[in-house]
CSV table of C-alpha atoms and ligand atoms in Angstrom, one decimal:
chain,number,residue,atom,x,y,z
A,15,MET,CA,11.6,26.7,23.6
A,16,THR,CA,8.4,24.9,22.6
A,17,LYS,CA,6.6,22.9,25.2
A,18,ALA,CA,4.8,20.9,22.6
A,19,PHE,CA,4.7,17.1,23.2
A,20,SER,CA,6.7,17.5,26.5
A,21,VAL,CA,3.9,18.5,28.9
A,22,PHE,CA,0.8,16.6,29.9
A,23,PRO,CA,2.1,13.0,29.2
A,24,TYR,CA,-1.1,11.5,30.9
A,25,ARG,CA,-4.8,11.6,30.3
A,26,TYR,CA,-5.9,13.5,33.5
A,27,LEU,CA,-5.7,17.2,32.7
A,28,PRO,CA,-7.3,19.5,35.2
A,29,GLN,CA,-7.5,23.2,34.2
A,30,GLU,CA,-4.7,24.4,36.6
A,31,LEU,CA,-2.2,22.0,35.0
A,32,LEU,CA,-3.2,23.1,31.5
A,33,MET,CA,-3.2,26.8,32.2
A,34,GLU,CA,0.1,26.7,33.9
A,35,ALA,CA,1.7,25.6,30.7
A,36,VAL,CA,-0.1,28.0,28.3
A,37,ASP,CA,2.2,30.7,27.0
A,38,THR,CA,1.3,33.9,29.0
A,39,LYS,CA,2.2,36.0,25.9
A,40,LEU,CA,-0.9,34.7,24.1
A,41,GLU,CA,-4.2,36.6,24.2
A,42,CYS,CA,-6.4,34.6,26.7
A,43,VAL,CA,-9.9,35.8,27.5
A,44,SER,CA,-12.6,34.3,29.7
A,45,ILE,CA,-15.8,33.8,27.8
A,46,GLY,CA,-17.9,32.7,30.8
A,47,GLN,CA,-18.0,30.6,33.9
A,48,SER,CA,-18.7,26.9,34.5
A,49,VAL,CA,-21.3,25.7,37.0
A,50,GLU,CA,-18.6,25.6,39.8
A,51,GLY,CA,-17.3,29.1,38.8
A,52,ARG,CA,-14.2,28.1,36.8
A,53,SER,CA,-13.4,30.5,33.9
A,54,ILE,CA,-13.8,29.1,30.4
A,55,TYR,CA,-10.8,30.4,28.6
A,56,CYS,CA,-10.4,31.1,25.0
A,57,LEU,CA,-7.0,31.7,23.3
A,58,ARG,CA,-7.0,34.2,20.4
A,59,LEU,CA,-4.3,34.1,17.7
A,60,GLY,CA,-3.9,35.8,14.4
A,61,THR,CA,-5.4,38.7,12.5
A,62,GLY,CA,-6.4,37.0,9.2
A,63,SER,CA,-9.7,37.1,7.5
A,64,LYS,CA,-10.4,33.3,7.7
A,65,LYS,CA,-11.8,32.7,11.2
A,66,ILE,CA,-11.5,29.3,12.8
A,67,LEU,CA,-13.1,28.4,16.1
A,68,GLY,CA,-12.0,25.2,17.8
A,69,TRP,CA,-13.0,23.7,21.2
A,70,SER,CA,-11.9,20.6,23.1
A,71,GLN,CA,-12.9,18.8,26.3
A,72,MET,CA,-16.6,19.7,26.2
A,73,HIS,CA,-16.5,16.2,27.6
A,74,GLY,CA,-14.3,16.6,30.6
A,75,ASN,CA,-12.6,13.2,30.4
A,76,GLU,CA,-11.5,13.7,26.8
A,77,SER,CA,-8.1,15.4,27.0
A,78,THR,CA,-6.2,13.9,24.1
A,79,THR,CA,-7.4,16.5,21.6
A,80,THR,CA,-6.7,19.3,24.2
A,81,ARG,CA,-3.1,18.1,24.3
A,82,GLY,CA,-2.9,17.9,20.5
A,83,LEU,CA,-4.4,21.4,20.2
A,84,PHE,CA,-1.9,22.7,22.8
A,85,ASP,CA,0.9,21.3,20.7
A,86,PHE,CA,-0.6,22.9,17.5
A,87,ILE,CA,-0.9,26.3,19.2
A,88,GLU,CA,2.8,26.0,20.3
A,89,ARG,CA,3.7,25.4,16.6
A,90,ILE,CA,1.6,28.2,15.0
A,91,LYS,CA,2.1,31.0,17.6
A,92,GLY,CA,5.2,32.3,15.8
A,93,ASP,CA,4.0,31.6,12.2
A,94,LYS,CA,3.5,35.2,11.0
A,95,GLN,CA,2.4,34.2,7.6
A,96,LEU,CA,-0.3,31.9,8.8
A,97,LEU,CA,-1.5,34.3,11.5
A,98,SER,CA,-1.8,37.1,8.8
A,99,GLN,CA,-4.1,34.8,6.8
A,100,CYS,CA,-6.2,33.2,9.6
A,101,SER,CA,-7.6,34.1,13.0
A,102,PHE,CA,-8.0,31.4,15.6
A,103,ALA,CA,-10.1,31.2,18.7
A,104,PHE,CA,-9.4,28.0,20.7
A,105,ILE,CA,-11.4,27.0,23.8
A,106,LEU,CA,-9.1,24.4,25.2
A,107,GLN,CA,-11.5,23.2,27.8
A,108,LEU,CA,-15.2,24.0,27.4
A,109,ASN,CA,-16.0,21.9,30.4
A,110,PRO,CA,-13.4,22.6,33.1
A,111,ASP,CA,-15.5,21.1,35.9
A,112,GLY,CA,-15.7,17.8,34.0
A,113,ALA,CA,-11.9,18.0,33.4
A,114,PHE,CA,-11.3,18.4,37.1
A,115,ARG,CA,-13.7,15.5,38.0
A,116,TYR,CA,-12.7,13.4,35.0
A,117,THR,CA,-16.3,13.1,33.9
A,118,ARG,CA,-17.9,13.4,30.5
A,119,GLU,CA,-20.7,15.6,31.9
A,120,ASN,CA,-20.5,19.0,33.6
A,121,ALA,CA,-20.9,19.5,37.3
A,122,ASN,CA,-24.7,19.4,36.9
A,123,GLY,CA,-24.4,15.9,35.3
A,124,VAL,CA,-25.4,17.3,31.9
A,125,ASP,CA,-23.8,16.1,28.6
A,126,LEU,CA,-23.0,19.5,27.0
A,127,ASN,CA,-23.1,17.8,23.5
A,128,ARG,CA,-26.9,17.3,24.0
A,129,ASP,CA,-27.5,20.9,25.0
A,130,ALA,CA,-27.0,22.8,21.8
A,131,LEU,CA,-30.7,23.7,21.4
A,132,ALA,CA,-31.7,23.7,25.1
A,133,VAL,CA,-28.7,25.9,26.2
A,134,SER,CA,-29.6,24.9,29.8
A,135,GLN,CA,-26.0,25.0,31.0
A,136,PRO,CA,-23.6,28.0,31.6
A,137,GLU,CA,-20.9,26.3,29.5
A,138,THR,CA,-23.3,26.0,26.5
A,139,LYS,CA,-24.4,29.6,26.9
A,140,ALA,CA,-20.8,30.9,27.1
A,141,PHE,CA,-20.1,28.9,23.9
A,142,MET,CA,-23.2,30.0,22.0
A,143,ASP,CA,-22.7,33.7,22.9
A,144,PHE,CA,-19.1,33.6,21.8
A,145,PHE,CA,-20.0,31.8,18.6
A,146,GLU,CA,-22.6,34.4,17.6
A,147,VAL,CA,-20.1,37.3,18.2
A,148,TYR,CA,-17.1,35.6,16.6
A,149,ALA,CA,-19.0,34.3,13.5
A,150,PRO,CA,-16.4,31.7,12.5
A,151,ASP,CA,-15.9,30.4,8.9
A,152,LEU,CA,-14.9,26.9,10.2
A,153,CYS,CA,-15.6,25.1,13.5
A,154,LEU,CA,-13.5,22.3,14.9
A,155,ASN,CA,-15.2,20.0,17.4
A,156,LEU,CA,-12.6,18.0,19.2
A,157,HIS,CA,-13.2,14.8,21.2
A,158,ASP,CA,-11.8,11.5,22.5
A,159,GLN,CA,-13.5,8.2,21.6
A,160,ARG,CA,-13.5,5.1,23.7
A,161,THR,CA,-11.6,1.8,23.0
A,162,LEU,CA,-14.8,0.6,21.3
A,163,PHE,CA,-14.5,1.8,17.8
A,164,THR,CA,-12.9,-0.1,14.9
A,165,VAL,CA,-12.6,0.8,11.2
A,166,GLY,CA,-15.3,-1.0,9.3
A,167,THR,CA,-14.6,-4.7,9.2
A,168,THR,CA,-10.8,-4.3,8.8
A,169,LYS,CA,-10.0,-5.6,12.3
A,170,LYS,CA,-8.1,-2.3,13.0
A,171,GLU,CA,-8.6,0.1,15.8
A,172,ALA,CA,-10.1,3.6,14.9
A,173,ALA,CA,-7.2,5.7,16.2
A,174,LEU,CA,-8.9,8.7,14.6
A,175,SER,CA,-12.4,9.3,13.4
A,176,PHE,CA,-13.7,12.2,11.3
A,177,LEU,CA,-17.2,13.4,10.6
A,178,ALA,CA,-18.8,16.2,8.6
A,179,PRO,CA,-22.0,16.3,10.7
A,180,SER,CA,-25.4,16.2,9.2
A,181,ALA,CA,-27.6,19.3,9.1
A,182,ASP,CA,-30.9,17.5,8.9
A,183,THR,CA,-32.4,14.0,9.3
A,184,ALA,CA,-32.2,13.4,5.6
A,185,ARG,CA,-28.4,13.9,5.9
A,186,THR,CA,-28.5,16.4,3.0
A,187,TRP,CA,-25.1,17.3,1.5
A,188,THR,CA,-25.5,21.0,2.3
A,189,LYS,CA,-22.9,23.6,1.2
A,190,ALA,CA,-21.5,23.8,4.7
A,191,ARG,CA,-21.4,20.0,5.1
A,192,LEU,CA,-19.6,19.6,1.7
A,193,GLU,CA,-17.0,22.1,2.7
A,194,ALA,CA,-16.3,20.0,5.8
A,195,VAL,CA,-16.1,17.0,3.5
A,196,ARG,CA,-13.7,18.7,1.2
A,197,VAL,CA,-11.3,19.5,4.1
A,198,ILE,CA,-11.6,16.0,5.7
A,199,SER,CA,-10.8,14.3,2.4
A,200,TYR,CA,-7.8,16.5,2.0
A,201,VAL,CA,-6.7,15.6,5.6
A,202,TYR,CA,-7.2,11.9,5.0
A,203,GLN,CA,-5.0,12.0,1.9
A,204,GLN,CA,-2.1,13.5,3.7
A,205,PHE,CA,-1.7,10.5,6.0
A,206,ASN,CA,0.3,7.4,5.0
A,207,ARG,CA,-1.4,4.1,4.6
A,208,SER,CA,-0.6,2.9,8.1
A,209,VAL,CA,-2.5,5.9,9.6
A,210,GLN,CA,-5.2,5.8,6.9
A,211,SER,CA,-6.0,2.2,7.8
A,212,ARG,CA,-6.7,3.4,11.3
A,213,ILE,CA,-9.1,6.2,10.4
A,214,GLY,CA,-12.9,5.7,10.6
A,215,ARG,CA,-15.9,7.8,9.7
A,216,PHE,CA,-18.1,8.7,12.6
A,217,ASP,CA,-21.9,8.0,12.7
A,218,ASP,CA,-23.7,10.8,10.8
A,219,SER,CA,-27.2,10.3,12.4
A,220,PHE,CA,-28.7,13.8,12.9
A,221,ASN,CA,-29.2,15.1,16.4
A,222,ALA,CA,-29.9,18.9,16.6
A,223,GLN,CA,-28.8,18.9,20.3
A,224,CYS,CA,-25.3,18.0,19.2
A,225,PHE,CA,-23.0,21.0,18.6
A,226,GLY,CA,-21.6,19.8,15.3
A,227,ASP,CA,-25.1,19.1,13.8
A,228,TYR,CA,-26.4,22.4,15.2
A,229,LEU,CA,-23.6,24.5,13.8
A,230,THR,CA,-23.7,22.7,10.4
A,231,GLN,CA,-27.4,23.5,10.3
A,232,LYS,CA,-26.5,27.1,10.9
A,233,GLY,CA,-24.4,27.0,7.8
A,234,VAL,CA,-20.9,26.9,9.3
A,235,PRO,CA,-18.7,24.0,8.1
A,236,THR,CA,-17.8,21.9,11.2
A,237,ILE,CA,-15.4,19.1,11.5
A,238,LEU,CA,-15.6,16.5,14.2
A,239,VAL,CA,-12.3,15.0,15.2
A,240,GLU,CA,-12.3,12.0,17.5
A,241,ALA,CA,-9.0,10.9,19.0
A,242,GLY,CA,-9.1,7.2,19.5
A,243,GLN,CA,-6.3,4.9,20.6
A,244,TRP,CA,-3.4,3.3,18.8
A,245,GLY,CA,-2.9,-0.3,20.1
A,246,SER,CA,-2.1,-0.4,23.8
A,247,ASP,CA,-1.0,3.3,24.1
A,248,TYR,CA,-3.4,4.1,26.9
A,249,ASP,CA,-1.8,7.5,27.5
A,250,ARG,CA,-2.7,8.2,23.9
A,251,VAL,CA,0.7,9.8,23.1
A,252,ILE,CA,0.5,8.5,19.5
A,253,THR,CA,-3.0,9.9,18.8
A,254,ARG,CA,-2.1,13.2,20.5
A,255,ARG,CA,0.6,13.5,17.7
A,256,LEU,CA,-2.0,12.5,15.1
A,257,VAL,CA,-4.4,15.2,16.4
A,258,TYR,CA,-1.6,17.7,16.1
A,259,GLU,CA,-0.9,16.6,12.5
A,260,THR,CA,-4.7,16.6,11.7
A,261,LEU,CA,-5.0,20.2,12.9
A,262,HIS,CA,-2.1,21.2,10.7
A,263,HIS,CA,-3.6,19.5,7.6
A,264,ILE,CA,-7.1,20.9,8.4
A,265,ILE,CA,-5.7,24.5,8.3
A,266,VAL,CA,-3.7,23.9,5.1
A,267,GLY,CA,-6.7,22.2,3.4
A,268,PHE,CA,-9.2,24.8,4.5
A,269,SER,CA,-6.9,27.7,3.3
A,270,ALA,CA,-6.4,26.1,-0.1
A,271,THR,CA,-8.9,27.6,-2.6
A,272,SER,CA,-8.8,24.7,-5.1
A,273,SER,CA,-12.0,22.7,-5.3
A,274,GLU,CA,-11.8,18.9,-5.4
A,275,THR,CA,-14.5,17.4,-7.5
A,276,ASP,CA,-13.9,13.9,-5.9
A,277,ALA,CA,-13.8,15.0,-2.3
A,278,LEU,CA,-17.1,13.4,-1.4
A,279,GLU,CA,-16.0,10.2,-3.1
A,280,THR,CA,-12.8,10.2,-1.0
A,281,TYR,CA,-14.8,11.0,2.1
A,282,LEU,CA,-17.1,8.1,1.5
A,283,THR,CA,-14.2,5.7,1.0
A,284,ILE,CA,-13.3,6.2,4.7
A,285,PRO,CA,-14.9,3.1,6.3
A,286,GLU,CA,-17.6,3.8,8.9
A,287,ASN,CA,-16.9,3.1,12.5
A,288,THR,CA,-17.9,-0.3,13.9
A,289,LYS,CA,-17.9,-1.3,17.5
A,290,TYR,CA,-15.7,-4.4,17.6
A,291,GLY,CA,-13.1,-2.9,19.9
A,292,TYR,CA,-12.4,-4.4,23.3
A,293,ASP,CA,-9.5,-3.8,25.7
A,294,LEU,CA,-8.8,-7.5,26.2
A,295,GLY,CA,-10.0,-10.7,24.7
A,296,TYR,CA,-9.6,-14.5,24.5
A,297,PHE,CA,-10.9,-17.5,22.6
A,298,ASP,CA,-12.3,-20.3,24.6
A,299,THR,CA,-11.4,-23.4,22.5
A,300,LEU,CA,-13.8,-25.8,24.2
A,301,LYS,CA,-16.8,-23.5,23.7
A,302,GLU,CA,-15.4,-22.2,20.4
A,303,GLN,CA,-16.4,-18.8,21.6
A,304,TRP,CA,-14.7,-15.4,21.7
A,305,PHE,CA,-14.9,-13.3,24.9
A,306,GLY,CA,-14.1,-9.6,25.2
A,307,MET,CA,-13.8,-7.1,28.0
A,308,ARG,CA,-13.8,-3.3,28.2
A,309,TYR,CA,-12.3,-1.4,31.1
A,310,SER,CA,-14.1,1.2,33.1
A,311,GLU,CA,-12.2,4.4,33.7
A,312,HIS,CA,-11.8,6.1,37.0
A,313,LEU,CA,-9.9,9.0,38.5
A,314,GLY,CA,-7.5,7.6,41.1
A,315,ASP,CA,-5.0,9.4,43.3
A,316,ASN,CA,-2.4,9.3,40.6
A,317,GLY,CA,-4.5,9.9,37.5
A,318,VAL,CA,-6.7,7.7,35.4
A,319,VAL,CA,-7.2,4.1,36.4
A,320,PHE,CA,-8.4,1.4,34.0
A,321,LYS,CA,-10.4,-1.2,35.9
A,322,ASP,CA,-11.2,-4.7,34.7
A,323,GLN,CA,-14.9,-5.6,34.1
A,324,ALA,CA,-16.6,-8.9,33.4
A,325,PHE,CA,-15.8,-10.6,30.1
A,326,GLU,CA,-18.8,-10.9,27.7
A,327,LYS,CA,-19.5,-13.3,24.9
A,328,LEU,CA,-18.8,-11.9,21.5
A,329,ASP,CA,-21.0,-12.4,18.5
A,330,PRO,CA,-19.4,-15.4,16.7
A,331,VAL,CA,-20.7,-14.2,13.4
A,332,ALA,CA,-18.9,-10.8,13.5
A,333,ASN,CA,-15.4,-12.1,13.9
A,334,ASP,CA,-13.9,-8.7,13.3
A,335,PHE,CA,-12.7,-7.9,16.8
A,336,PHE,CA,-9.7,-5.7,17.8
A,337,PHE,CA,-8.2,-6.1,21.2
A,338,PHE,CA,-6.3,-3.0,22.3
A,339,ARG,CA,-4.2,-4.9,24.9
A,340,GLY,CA,-4.2,-8.1,22.9
A,341,LEU,CA,-5.2,-11.5,24.1
A,342,LYS,CA,-5.1,-12.7,27.7
B,408,LIG,ZN1,-16.8,13.6,23.4
């Protein structure tokens, strides 16, 4: 029986909880150790010629894509046809210390996604060594994004964001980048309008220290998937499901050999992310002023706690806010 969707209902996902649920019949190898000595596990599936490398939770407090990836693995593990066409290497938690502590950074306080060139951390080194040996045809860089991002000026939350990262400061449409664009545009078109209206395009400023930019620069198509939040679903059960569907569409789109001439056009129609998202808001009628508040997140005794912060004045010109929990 599949465990997909039934395990890990909450955001806090330490390694022990995750690995307890992983099917012991799957090939699982350690590709290195974290700062605190936790193994960095990689699941290997399939024997096909198309090699896909995906990793999640390089930011320890971003478990939604890990949960969606787990569901996806549960789905494909028995798919003989797919596994004869593709090979998969999935690092479910690149930053297990951060997952335990519920922090973005690793145990040294370093953001691994700013360490691609420096390779100063054991987690980064484990990844880069594995990447060189595995030589993937496609990379999937899986993250969570905060309740900050909105879709252009549509007043809708960015429940998902995609990006074909840049390979240089000029944001050139290199061959690798265009391949990521082709797959993203395919994925986007598979969703219905309700989901499409909640998909944003992530910022494509180039930073060679970011994994996606670094790997695209090396000529490997890389897709960034950011799991946001749908409305007040703070456990992110809805976006977990969307991540699962996204991964399915990515593999179908990547495997299809047909070229789409209008893929870039489709990709560019996805509105860029804006930052008009707040957890809670209100309108002060006397002052004729909007106020918004964003929670801070902490690890409590029973999982993640969302704490109130001070309300801030919102720019009255940009009246395009989205309040995840509505108005107070
Ligand atoms: Zn992240």
